[in-house]
mmCIF file of C-alpha atoms in Angstrom:
data_model
loop_
_atom_site.group_PDB
_atom_site.id
_atom_site.type_symbol
_atom_site.label_atom_id
_atom_site.label_comp_id
_atom_site.label_asym_id
_atom_site.label_seq_id
_atom_site.Cartn_x
_atom_site.Cartn_y
_atom_site.Cartn_z
ATOM 1 C CA MET A 1 -14.078 18.802 6.580
ATOM 2 C CA VAL A 2 -11.974 17.983 3.525
ATOM 3 C CA ASP A 3 -11.154 21.055 1.444
ATOM 4 C CA THR A 4 -12.456 19.862 -1.899
ATOM 5 C CA GLN A 5 -11.077 23.031 -3.507
ATOM 6 C CA ASP A 6 -7.528 21.751 -2.937
ATOM 7 C CA PRO A 7 -6.549 20.314 -6.355
ATOM 8 C CA VAL A 8 -4.291 17.672 -4.766
ATOM 9 C CA VAL A 9 -7.107 16.404 -2.534
ATOM 10 C CA THR A 10 -9.506 16.468 -5.489
ATOM 11 C CA MET A 11 -7.016 14.485 -7.572
ATOM 12 C CA LYS A 12 -6.629 11.850 -4.827
ATOM 13 C CA GLN A 13 -10.416 11.611 -4.574
ATOM 14 C CA GLU A 14 -10.749 11.058 -8.322
ATOM 15 C CA VAL A 15 -8.033 8.364 -8.418
ATOM 16 C CA GLY A 16 -9.679 6.605 -5.468
ATOM 17 C CA LYS A 17 -13.077 6.779 -7.167
ATOM 18 C CA ALA A 18 -11.643 5.457 -10.443
ATOM 19 C CA ALA A 19 -10.307 2.396 -8.611
ATOM 20 C CA ALA A 20 -13.531 1.913 -6.635
ATOM 21 C CA ARG A 21 -15.530 1.913 -9.878
ATOM 22 C CA ARG A 22 -13.697 -1.299 -10.863
ATOM 23 C CA VAL A 23 -15.272 -3.139 -7.931
ATOM 24 C CA GLN A 24 -18.204 -5.314 -8.985
ATOM 25 C CA SER A 25 -21.049 -6.836 -6.962
ATOM 26 C CA ASP A 26 -20.549 -10.260 -5.348
ATOM 27 C CA SER A 27 -16.833 -9.760 -4.779
ATOM 28 C CA VAL A 28 -14.211 -9.909 -2.050
ATOM 29 C CA VAL A 29 -12.182 -6.691 -1.955
ATOM 30 C CA GLY A 30 -8.765 -6.036 -0.447
ATOM 31 C CA LEU A 31 -8.877 -2.639 1.258
ATOM 32 C CA GLY A 32 -5.505 -0.935 1.267
ATOM 33 C CA THR A 33 -3.935 1.696 3.473
ATOM 34 C CA GLY A 34 -3.183 5.376 2.871
ATOM 35 C CA SER A 35 -4.784 8.683 1.950
ATOM 36 C CA THR A 36 -5.725 7.883 -1.672
ATOM 37 C CA THR A 37 -6.989 4.398 -0.824
ATOM 38 C CA ALA A 38 -9.114 5.959 1.921
ATOM 39 C CA PHE A 39 -11.129 7.742 -0.774
ATOM 40 C CA ALA A 40 -11.576 4.413 -2.612
ATOM 41 C CA ILE A 41 -12.945 2.828 0.582
ATOM 42 C CA GLN A 42 -15.294 5.791 1.052
ATOM 43 C CA TYR A 43 -16.605 5.500 -2.520
ATOM 44 C CA ILE A 44 -17.101 1.716 -2.282
ATOM 45 C CA GLY A 45 -19.183 2.405 0.824
ATOM 46 C CA GLU A 46 -21.220 5.038 -1.018
ATOM 47 C CA ARG A 47 -21.881 2.629 -3.914
ATOM 48 C CA LEU A 48 -23.048 0.007 -1.392
ATOM 49 C CA LYS A 49 -25.328 2.494 0.327
ATOM 50 C CA THR A 50 -27.074 3.490 -2.922
ATOM 51 C CA GLY A 51 -27.526 -0.157 -3.940
ATOM 52 C CA GLU A 52 -25.269 0.218 -6.983
ATOM 53 C CA LEU A 53 -23.054 -2.464 -5.388
ATOM 54 C CA LYS A 54 -24.357 -5.550 -3.618
ATOM 55 C CA ASN A 55 -22.818 -8.415 -1.632
ATOM 56 C CA ILE A 56 -19.363 -6.944 -1.067
ATOM 57 C CA VAL A 57 -17.014 -8.034 1.707
ATOM 58 C CA GLY A 58 -13.708 -6.375 2.443
ATOM 59 C CA VAL A 59 -10.384 -7.620 3.813
ATOM 60 C CA PRO A 60 -8.553 -4.716 5.502
ATOM 61 C CA THR A 61 -4.763 -4.426 5.324
ATOM 62 C CA SER A 62 -4.458 -2.326 8.478
ATOM 63 C CA PHE A 63 -6.290 -1.010 11.511
ATOM 64 C CA GLN A 64 -6.792 2.244 9.560
ATOM 65 C CA ALA A 65 -8.494 0.396 6.676
ATOM 66 C CA GLU A 66 -10.651 -1.557 9.142
ATOM 67 C CA VAL A 67 -11.858 1.615 10.870
ATOM 68 C CA LEU A 68 -12.668 3.302 7.531
ATOM 69 C CA ALA A 69 -14.508 0.224 6.228
ATOM 70 C CA ARG A 70 -16.720 0.134 9.321
ATOM 71 C CA LYS A 71 -17.307 3.890 9.062
ATOM 72 C CA TYR A 72 -18.531 3.563 5.466
ATOM 73 C CA GLY A 73 -20.591 0.411 6.019
ATOM 74 C CA ILE A 74 -18.440 -2.169 4.237
ATOM 75 C CA PRO A 75 -18.840 -5.669 5.779
ATOM 76 C CA LEU A 76 -15.507 -7.278 6.638
ATOM 77 C CA THR A 77 -14.170 -10.805 6.496
ATOM 78 C CA THR A 78 -10.842 -12.512 7.217
ATOM 79 C CA LEU A 79 -8.409 -14.696 5.319
ATOM 80 C CA ASP A 80 -9.505 -17.623 7.490
ATOM 81 C CA VAL A 81 -12.787 -17.913 5.598
ATOM 82 C CA ILE A 82 -11.867 -16.934 2.022
ATOM 83 C CA GLU A 83 -9.433 -18.492 -0.439
ATOM 84 C CA LYS A 84 -8.801 -15.525 -2.693
ATOM 85 C CA LEU A 85 -9.837 -11.949 -3.400
ATOM 86 C CA ASP A 86 -11.428 -10.680 -6.581
ATOM 87 C CA ILE A 87 -9.769 -7.274 -6.402
ATOM 88 C CA ALA A 88 -7.437 -5.302 -4.136
ATOM 89 C CA ILE A 89 -6.913 -1.542 -4.131
ATOM 90 C CA ASP A 90 -3.823 -0.091 -2.490
ATOM 91 C CA GLY A 91 -1.363 2.775 -2.720
ATOM 92 C CA ALA A 92 2.413 2.776 -3.176
ATOM 93 C CA ASP A 93 5.378 4.945 -2.251
ATOM 94 C CA GLU A 94 7.272 4.241 -5.485
ATOM 95 C CA VAL A 95 6.325 2.598 -8.804
ATOM 96 C CA ASP A 96 8.891 1.649 -11.468
ATOM 97 C CA PRO A 97 8.230 1.150 -15.217
ATOM 98 C CA GLN A 98 7.823 -2.639 -14.665
ATOM 99 C CA LYS A 99 5.016 -1.966 -12.104
ATOM 100 C CA ASN A 100 7.236 -3.072 -9.235
ATOM 101 C CA LEU A 101 6.560 -1.151 -6.031
ATOM 102 C CA ILE A 102 8.017 0.048 -2.783
ATOM 103 C CA LYS A 103 5.323 0.146 -0.096
ATOM 104 C CA GLY A 104 5.335 0.559 3.659
ATOM 105 C CA GLY A 105 5.280 4.292 4.291
ATOM 106 C CA GLY A 106 2.328 3.566 6.550
ATOM 107 C CA ALA A 107 4.079 0.562 8.159
ATOM 108 C CA ALA A 108 1.355 -1.807 6.878
ATOM 109 C CA HIS A 109 3.320 -3.517 4.082
ATOM 110 C CA THR A 110 3.308 -7.002 5.623
ATOM 111 C CA ARG A 111 -0.466 -7.266 5.742
ATOM 112 C CA GLU A 112 -0.717 -5.402 2.433
ATOM 113 C CA LYS A 113 1.518 -7.930 0.690
ATOM 114 C CA ILE A 114 -0.466 -10.873 2.066
ATOM 115 C CA VAL A 115 -3.791 -9.403 0.942
ATOM 116 C CA ASP A 116 -2.648 -7.920 -2.380
ATOM 117 C CA SER A 117 -0.927 -11.151 -3.440
ATOM 118 C CA LEU A 118 -4.204 -13.080 -3.074
ATOM 119 C CA ALA A 119 -6.147 -10.770 -5.412
ATOM 120 C CA ASP A 120 -7.066 -11.704 -8.982
ATOM 121 C CA LEU A 121 -6.748 -7.994 -9.843
ATOM 122 C CA PHE A 122 -4.452 -5.677 -7.892
ATOM 123 C CA ILE A 123 -4.978 -1.973 -8.637
ATOM 124 C CA VAL A 124 -2.430 0.549 -7.382
ATOM 125 C CA VAL A 125 -3.526 4.161 -6.868
ATOM 126 C CA VAL A 126 -0.809 6.828 -6.837
ATOM 127 C CA ASP A 127 -0.071 10.382 -7.864
ATOM 128 C CA GLN A 128 2.536 11.218 -10.486
ATOM 129 C CA SER A 129 5.227 11.966 -7.889
ATOM 130 C CA LYS A 130 5.397 8.247 -7.011
ATOM 131 C CA LEU A 131 6.624 7.222 -10.494
ATOM 132 C CA VAL A 132 10.374 6.511 -10.606
ATOM 133 C CA THR A 133 12.738 5.046 -13.178
ATOM 134 C CA LYS A 134 14.349 2.830 -10.517
ATOM 135 C CA LEU A 135 13.072 1.727 -7.095
ATOM 136 C CA GLY A 136 14.835 3.308 -4.131
ATOM 137 C CA SER A 137 15.351 6.596 -5.976
ATOM 138 C CA THR A 138 13.384 8.705 -3.523
ATOM 139 C CA PHE A 139 12.086 6.368 -0.818
ATOM 140 C CA ALA A 140 13.831 4.181 1.724
ATOM 141 C CA LEU A 141 12.827 0.500 1.769
ATOM 142 C CA PRO A 142 10.734 -0.424 4.835
ATOM 143 C CA VAL A 143 11.576 -3.711 6.551
ATOM 144 C CA GLU A 144 9.388 -5.091 9.352
ATOM 145 C CA VAL A 145 11.488 -6.763 12.037
ATOM 146 C CA LEU A 146 10.897 -8.617 15.312
ATOM 147 C CA PRO A 147 11.994 -6.273 18.140
ATOM 148 C CA MET A 148 14.628 -8.684 19.530
ATOM 149 C CA ALA A 149 16.338 -8.886 16.132
ATOM 150 C CA ILE A 150 16.733 -5.161 15.371
ATOM 151 C CA THR A 151 20.517 -4.942 15.859
ATOM 152 C CA PRO A 152 21.564 -8.133 13.999
ATOM 153 C CA VAL A 153 19.164 -7.344 11.133
ATOM 154 C CA MET A 154 20.618 -3.837 10.811
ATOM 155 C CA HIS A 155 24.112 -5.322 10.574
ATOM 156 C CA GLN A 156 22.982 -7.667 7.785
ATOM 157 C CA LEU A 157 21.294 -4.826 5.899
ATOM 158 C CA GLU A 158 24.504 -2.801 6.098
ATOM 159 C CA LYS A 159 26.394 -5.756 4.579
ATOM 160 C CA LEU A 160 23.937 -5.617 1.653
ATOM 161 C CA GLY A 161 24.954 -2.004 1.029
ATOM 162 C CA GLY A 162 22.016 -0.375 2.788
ATOM 163 C CA LYS A 163 21.896 2.460 5.289
ATOM 164 C CA PRO A 164 19.336 1.287 7.897
ATOM 165 C CA GLU A 165 17.496 3.517 10.348
ATOM 166 C CA LEU A 166 14.925 2.528 12.939
ATOM 167 C CA ARG A 167 11.688 4.375 12.145
ATOM 168 C CA MET A 168 10.709 6.665 14.978
ATOM 169 C CA GLY A 169 7.201 7.849 15.801
ATOM 170 C CA VAL A 170 5.850 11.279 14.957
ATOM 171 C CA LYS A 171 4.113 12.969 17.916
ATOM 172 C CA LYS A 172 5.099 9.861 19.875
ATOM 173 C CA ASP A 173 8.213 9.077 21.889
ATOM 174 C CA GLY A 174 9.987 5.952 20.681
ATOM 175 C CA PRO A 175 9.810 3.812 17.542
ATOM 176 C CA VAL A 176 6.864 3.121 15.248
ATOM 177 C CA VAL A 177 5.139 -0.139 16.193
ATOM 178 C CA THR A 178 3.277 -2.083 13.477
ATOM 179 C CA ASP A 179 -0.190 -3.619 13.811
ATOM 180 C CA GLN A 180 1.647 -6.908 14.484
ATOM 181 C CA GLY A 181 3.672 -5.408 17.354
ATOM 182 C CA ASN A 182 6.950 -5.271 15.421
ATOM 183 C CA LEU A 183 9.349 -2.460 14.459
ATOM 184 C CA VAL A 184 10.232 -0.941 11.076
ATOM 185 C CA ILE A 185 13.712 -0.316 9.708
ATOM 186 C CA ASP A 186 13.907 2.089 6.751
ATOM 187 C CA VAL A 187 16.840 1.173 4.512
ATOM 188 C CA LYS A 188 18.303 3.585 1.954
ATOM 189 C CA PHE A 189 20.045 1.880 -0.954
ATOM 190 C CA ASP A 190 22.067 3.832 -3.540
ATOM 191 C CA SER A 191 20.449 1.696 -6.204
ATOM 192 C CA ILE A 192 18.037 -1.259 -6.261
ATOM 193 C CA ASP A 193 19.068 -2.913 -9.526
ATOM 194 C CA ASP A 194 17.331 -6.265 -8.981
ATOM 195 C CA PRO A 195 14.201 -5.816 -6.830
ATOM 196 C CA ALA A 196 13.133 -9.479 -7.120
ATOM 197 C CA SER A 197 16.472 -10.751 -5.834
ATOM 198 C CA LEU A 198 16.748 -8.150 -3.052
ATOM 199 C CA GLU A 199 13.208 -8.921 -1.860
ATOM 200 C CA LYS A 200 14.133 -12.589 -1.331
ATOM 201 C CA ILE A 201 17.561 -11.893 0.208
ATOM 202 C CA ILE A 202 16.169 -9.489 2.818
ATOM 203 C CA ASN A 203 13.281 -11.797 3.692
ATOM 204 C CA ASN A 204 15.779 -14.586 4.352
ATOM 205 C CA ILE A 205 17.489 -12.606 7.120
ATOM 206 C CA PRO A 206 16.414 -14.189 10.438
ATOM 207 C CA GLY A 207 14.154 -11.805 12.318
ATOM 208 C CA VAL A 208 12.764 -10.103 9.210
ATOM 209 C CA LEU A 209 9.027 -10.546 8.824
ATOM 210 C CA GLU A 210 8.580 -8.808 5.452
ATOM 211 C CA ASN A 211 9.961 -5.958 3.353
ATOM 212 C CA GLY A 212 8.278 -3.337 1.195
ATOM 213 C CA LEU A 213 9.399 -4.581 -2.229
ATOM 214 C CA PHE A 214 6.316 -5.713 -4.180
ATOM 215 C CA VAL A 215 7.605 -7.437 -7.319
ATOM 216 C CA GLY A 216 5.295 -8.711 -10.056
ATOM 217 C CA LEU A 217 2.099 -8.183 -8.046
ATOM 218 C CA ALA A 218 0.543 -5.022 -9.497
ATOM 219 C CA ASP A 219 -1.811 -5.402 -12.469
ATOM 220 C CA ILE A 220 -3.034 -1.837 -13.050
ATOM 221 C CA ILE A 221 -1.499 1.452 -11.963
ATOM 222 C CA LEU A 222 -3.904 4.406 -11.827
ATOM 223 C CA VAL A 223 -1.849 7.609 -11.810
ATOM 224 C CA GLY A 224 -3.321 10.951 -10.856
ATOM 225 C CA SER A 225 -1.829 14.268 -11.865
ATOM 226 C CA ILE A 226 -2.913 17.898 -12.021
ATOM 227 C CA GLN A 227 -2.931 19.473 -15.477
ATOM 228 C CA ASP A 228 -4.139 23.042 -15.982
ATOM 229 C CA GLY A 229 -5.421 22.977 -12.411
ATOM 230 C CA LYS A 230 -7.641 19.943 -12.995
ATOM 231 C CA PRO A 231 -7.204 16.288 -11.955
ATOM 232 C CA VAL A 232 -6.239 13.863 -14.729
ATOM 233 C CA ILE A 233 -6.089 10.062 -14.314
ATOM 234 C CA GLU A 234 -4.019 7.777 -16.515
ATOM 235 C CA GLU A 235 -3.874 3.986 -16.488
ATOM 236 C CA LYS A 236 -0.539 2.160 -16.797
#
């Protein structure tokens, strides 16, 4: 059972609900990954169940999102049969004042970027701690890499001024493996001054599948915070 008395959990629920309320009937919805987005998926399912929403199909960005969508009764589709999405809801690990993001804490950023980039409206749900003045301030940049290319990619990332580390599993021996069967390198940069340029440079390294810089994709940022013990949601 979720402890609904926990103000942080309550705040995440409210941010997720606020995003889910933006979903309209007859739409294709990108279903993101993470704890706050999970509440959005739950609430979309509840709206479908009551008949408030009709004719919704979801495109999951991860195995986690797929499992949650099935649990809450959201029909799923694939990018093979749709051209675009009406709306996508997803979290982020960092958000700068220009609405650029670092994503990939859940190792799903490759699929997230594909899905989120196809959406007419991309809503990001975060709590206040994810807001930064400059990307890379608190969070390392995730880079998804083909297993055979780990060592040469790490050398290239070092040449770019990064400190790369292979992401290791928690409660699991060995590295984290993505839904695509690849590995994740977390790269700490002292400063990411030009996210758009760095995104392209890293993606041009042979062996790199995708990195967690999301530049110019987010339309709305819904930010949750706790003020006087109560959840507050602001739109940016």
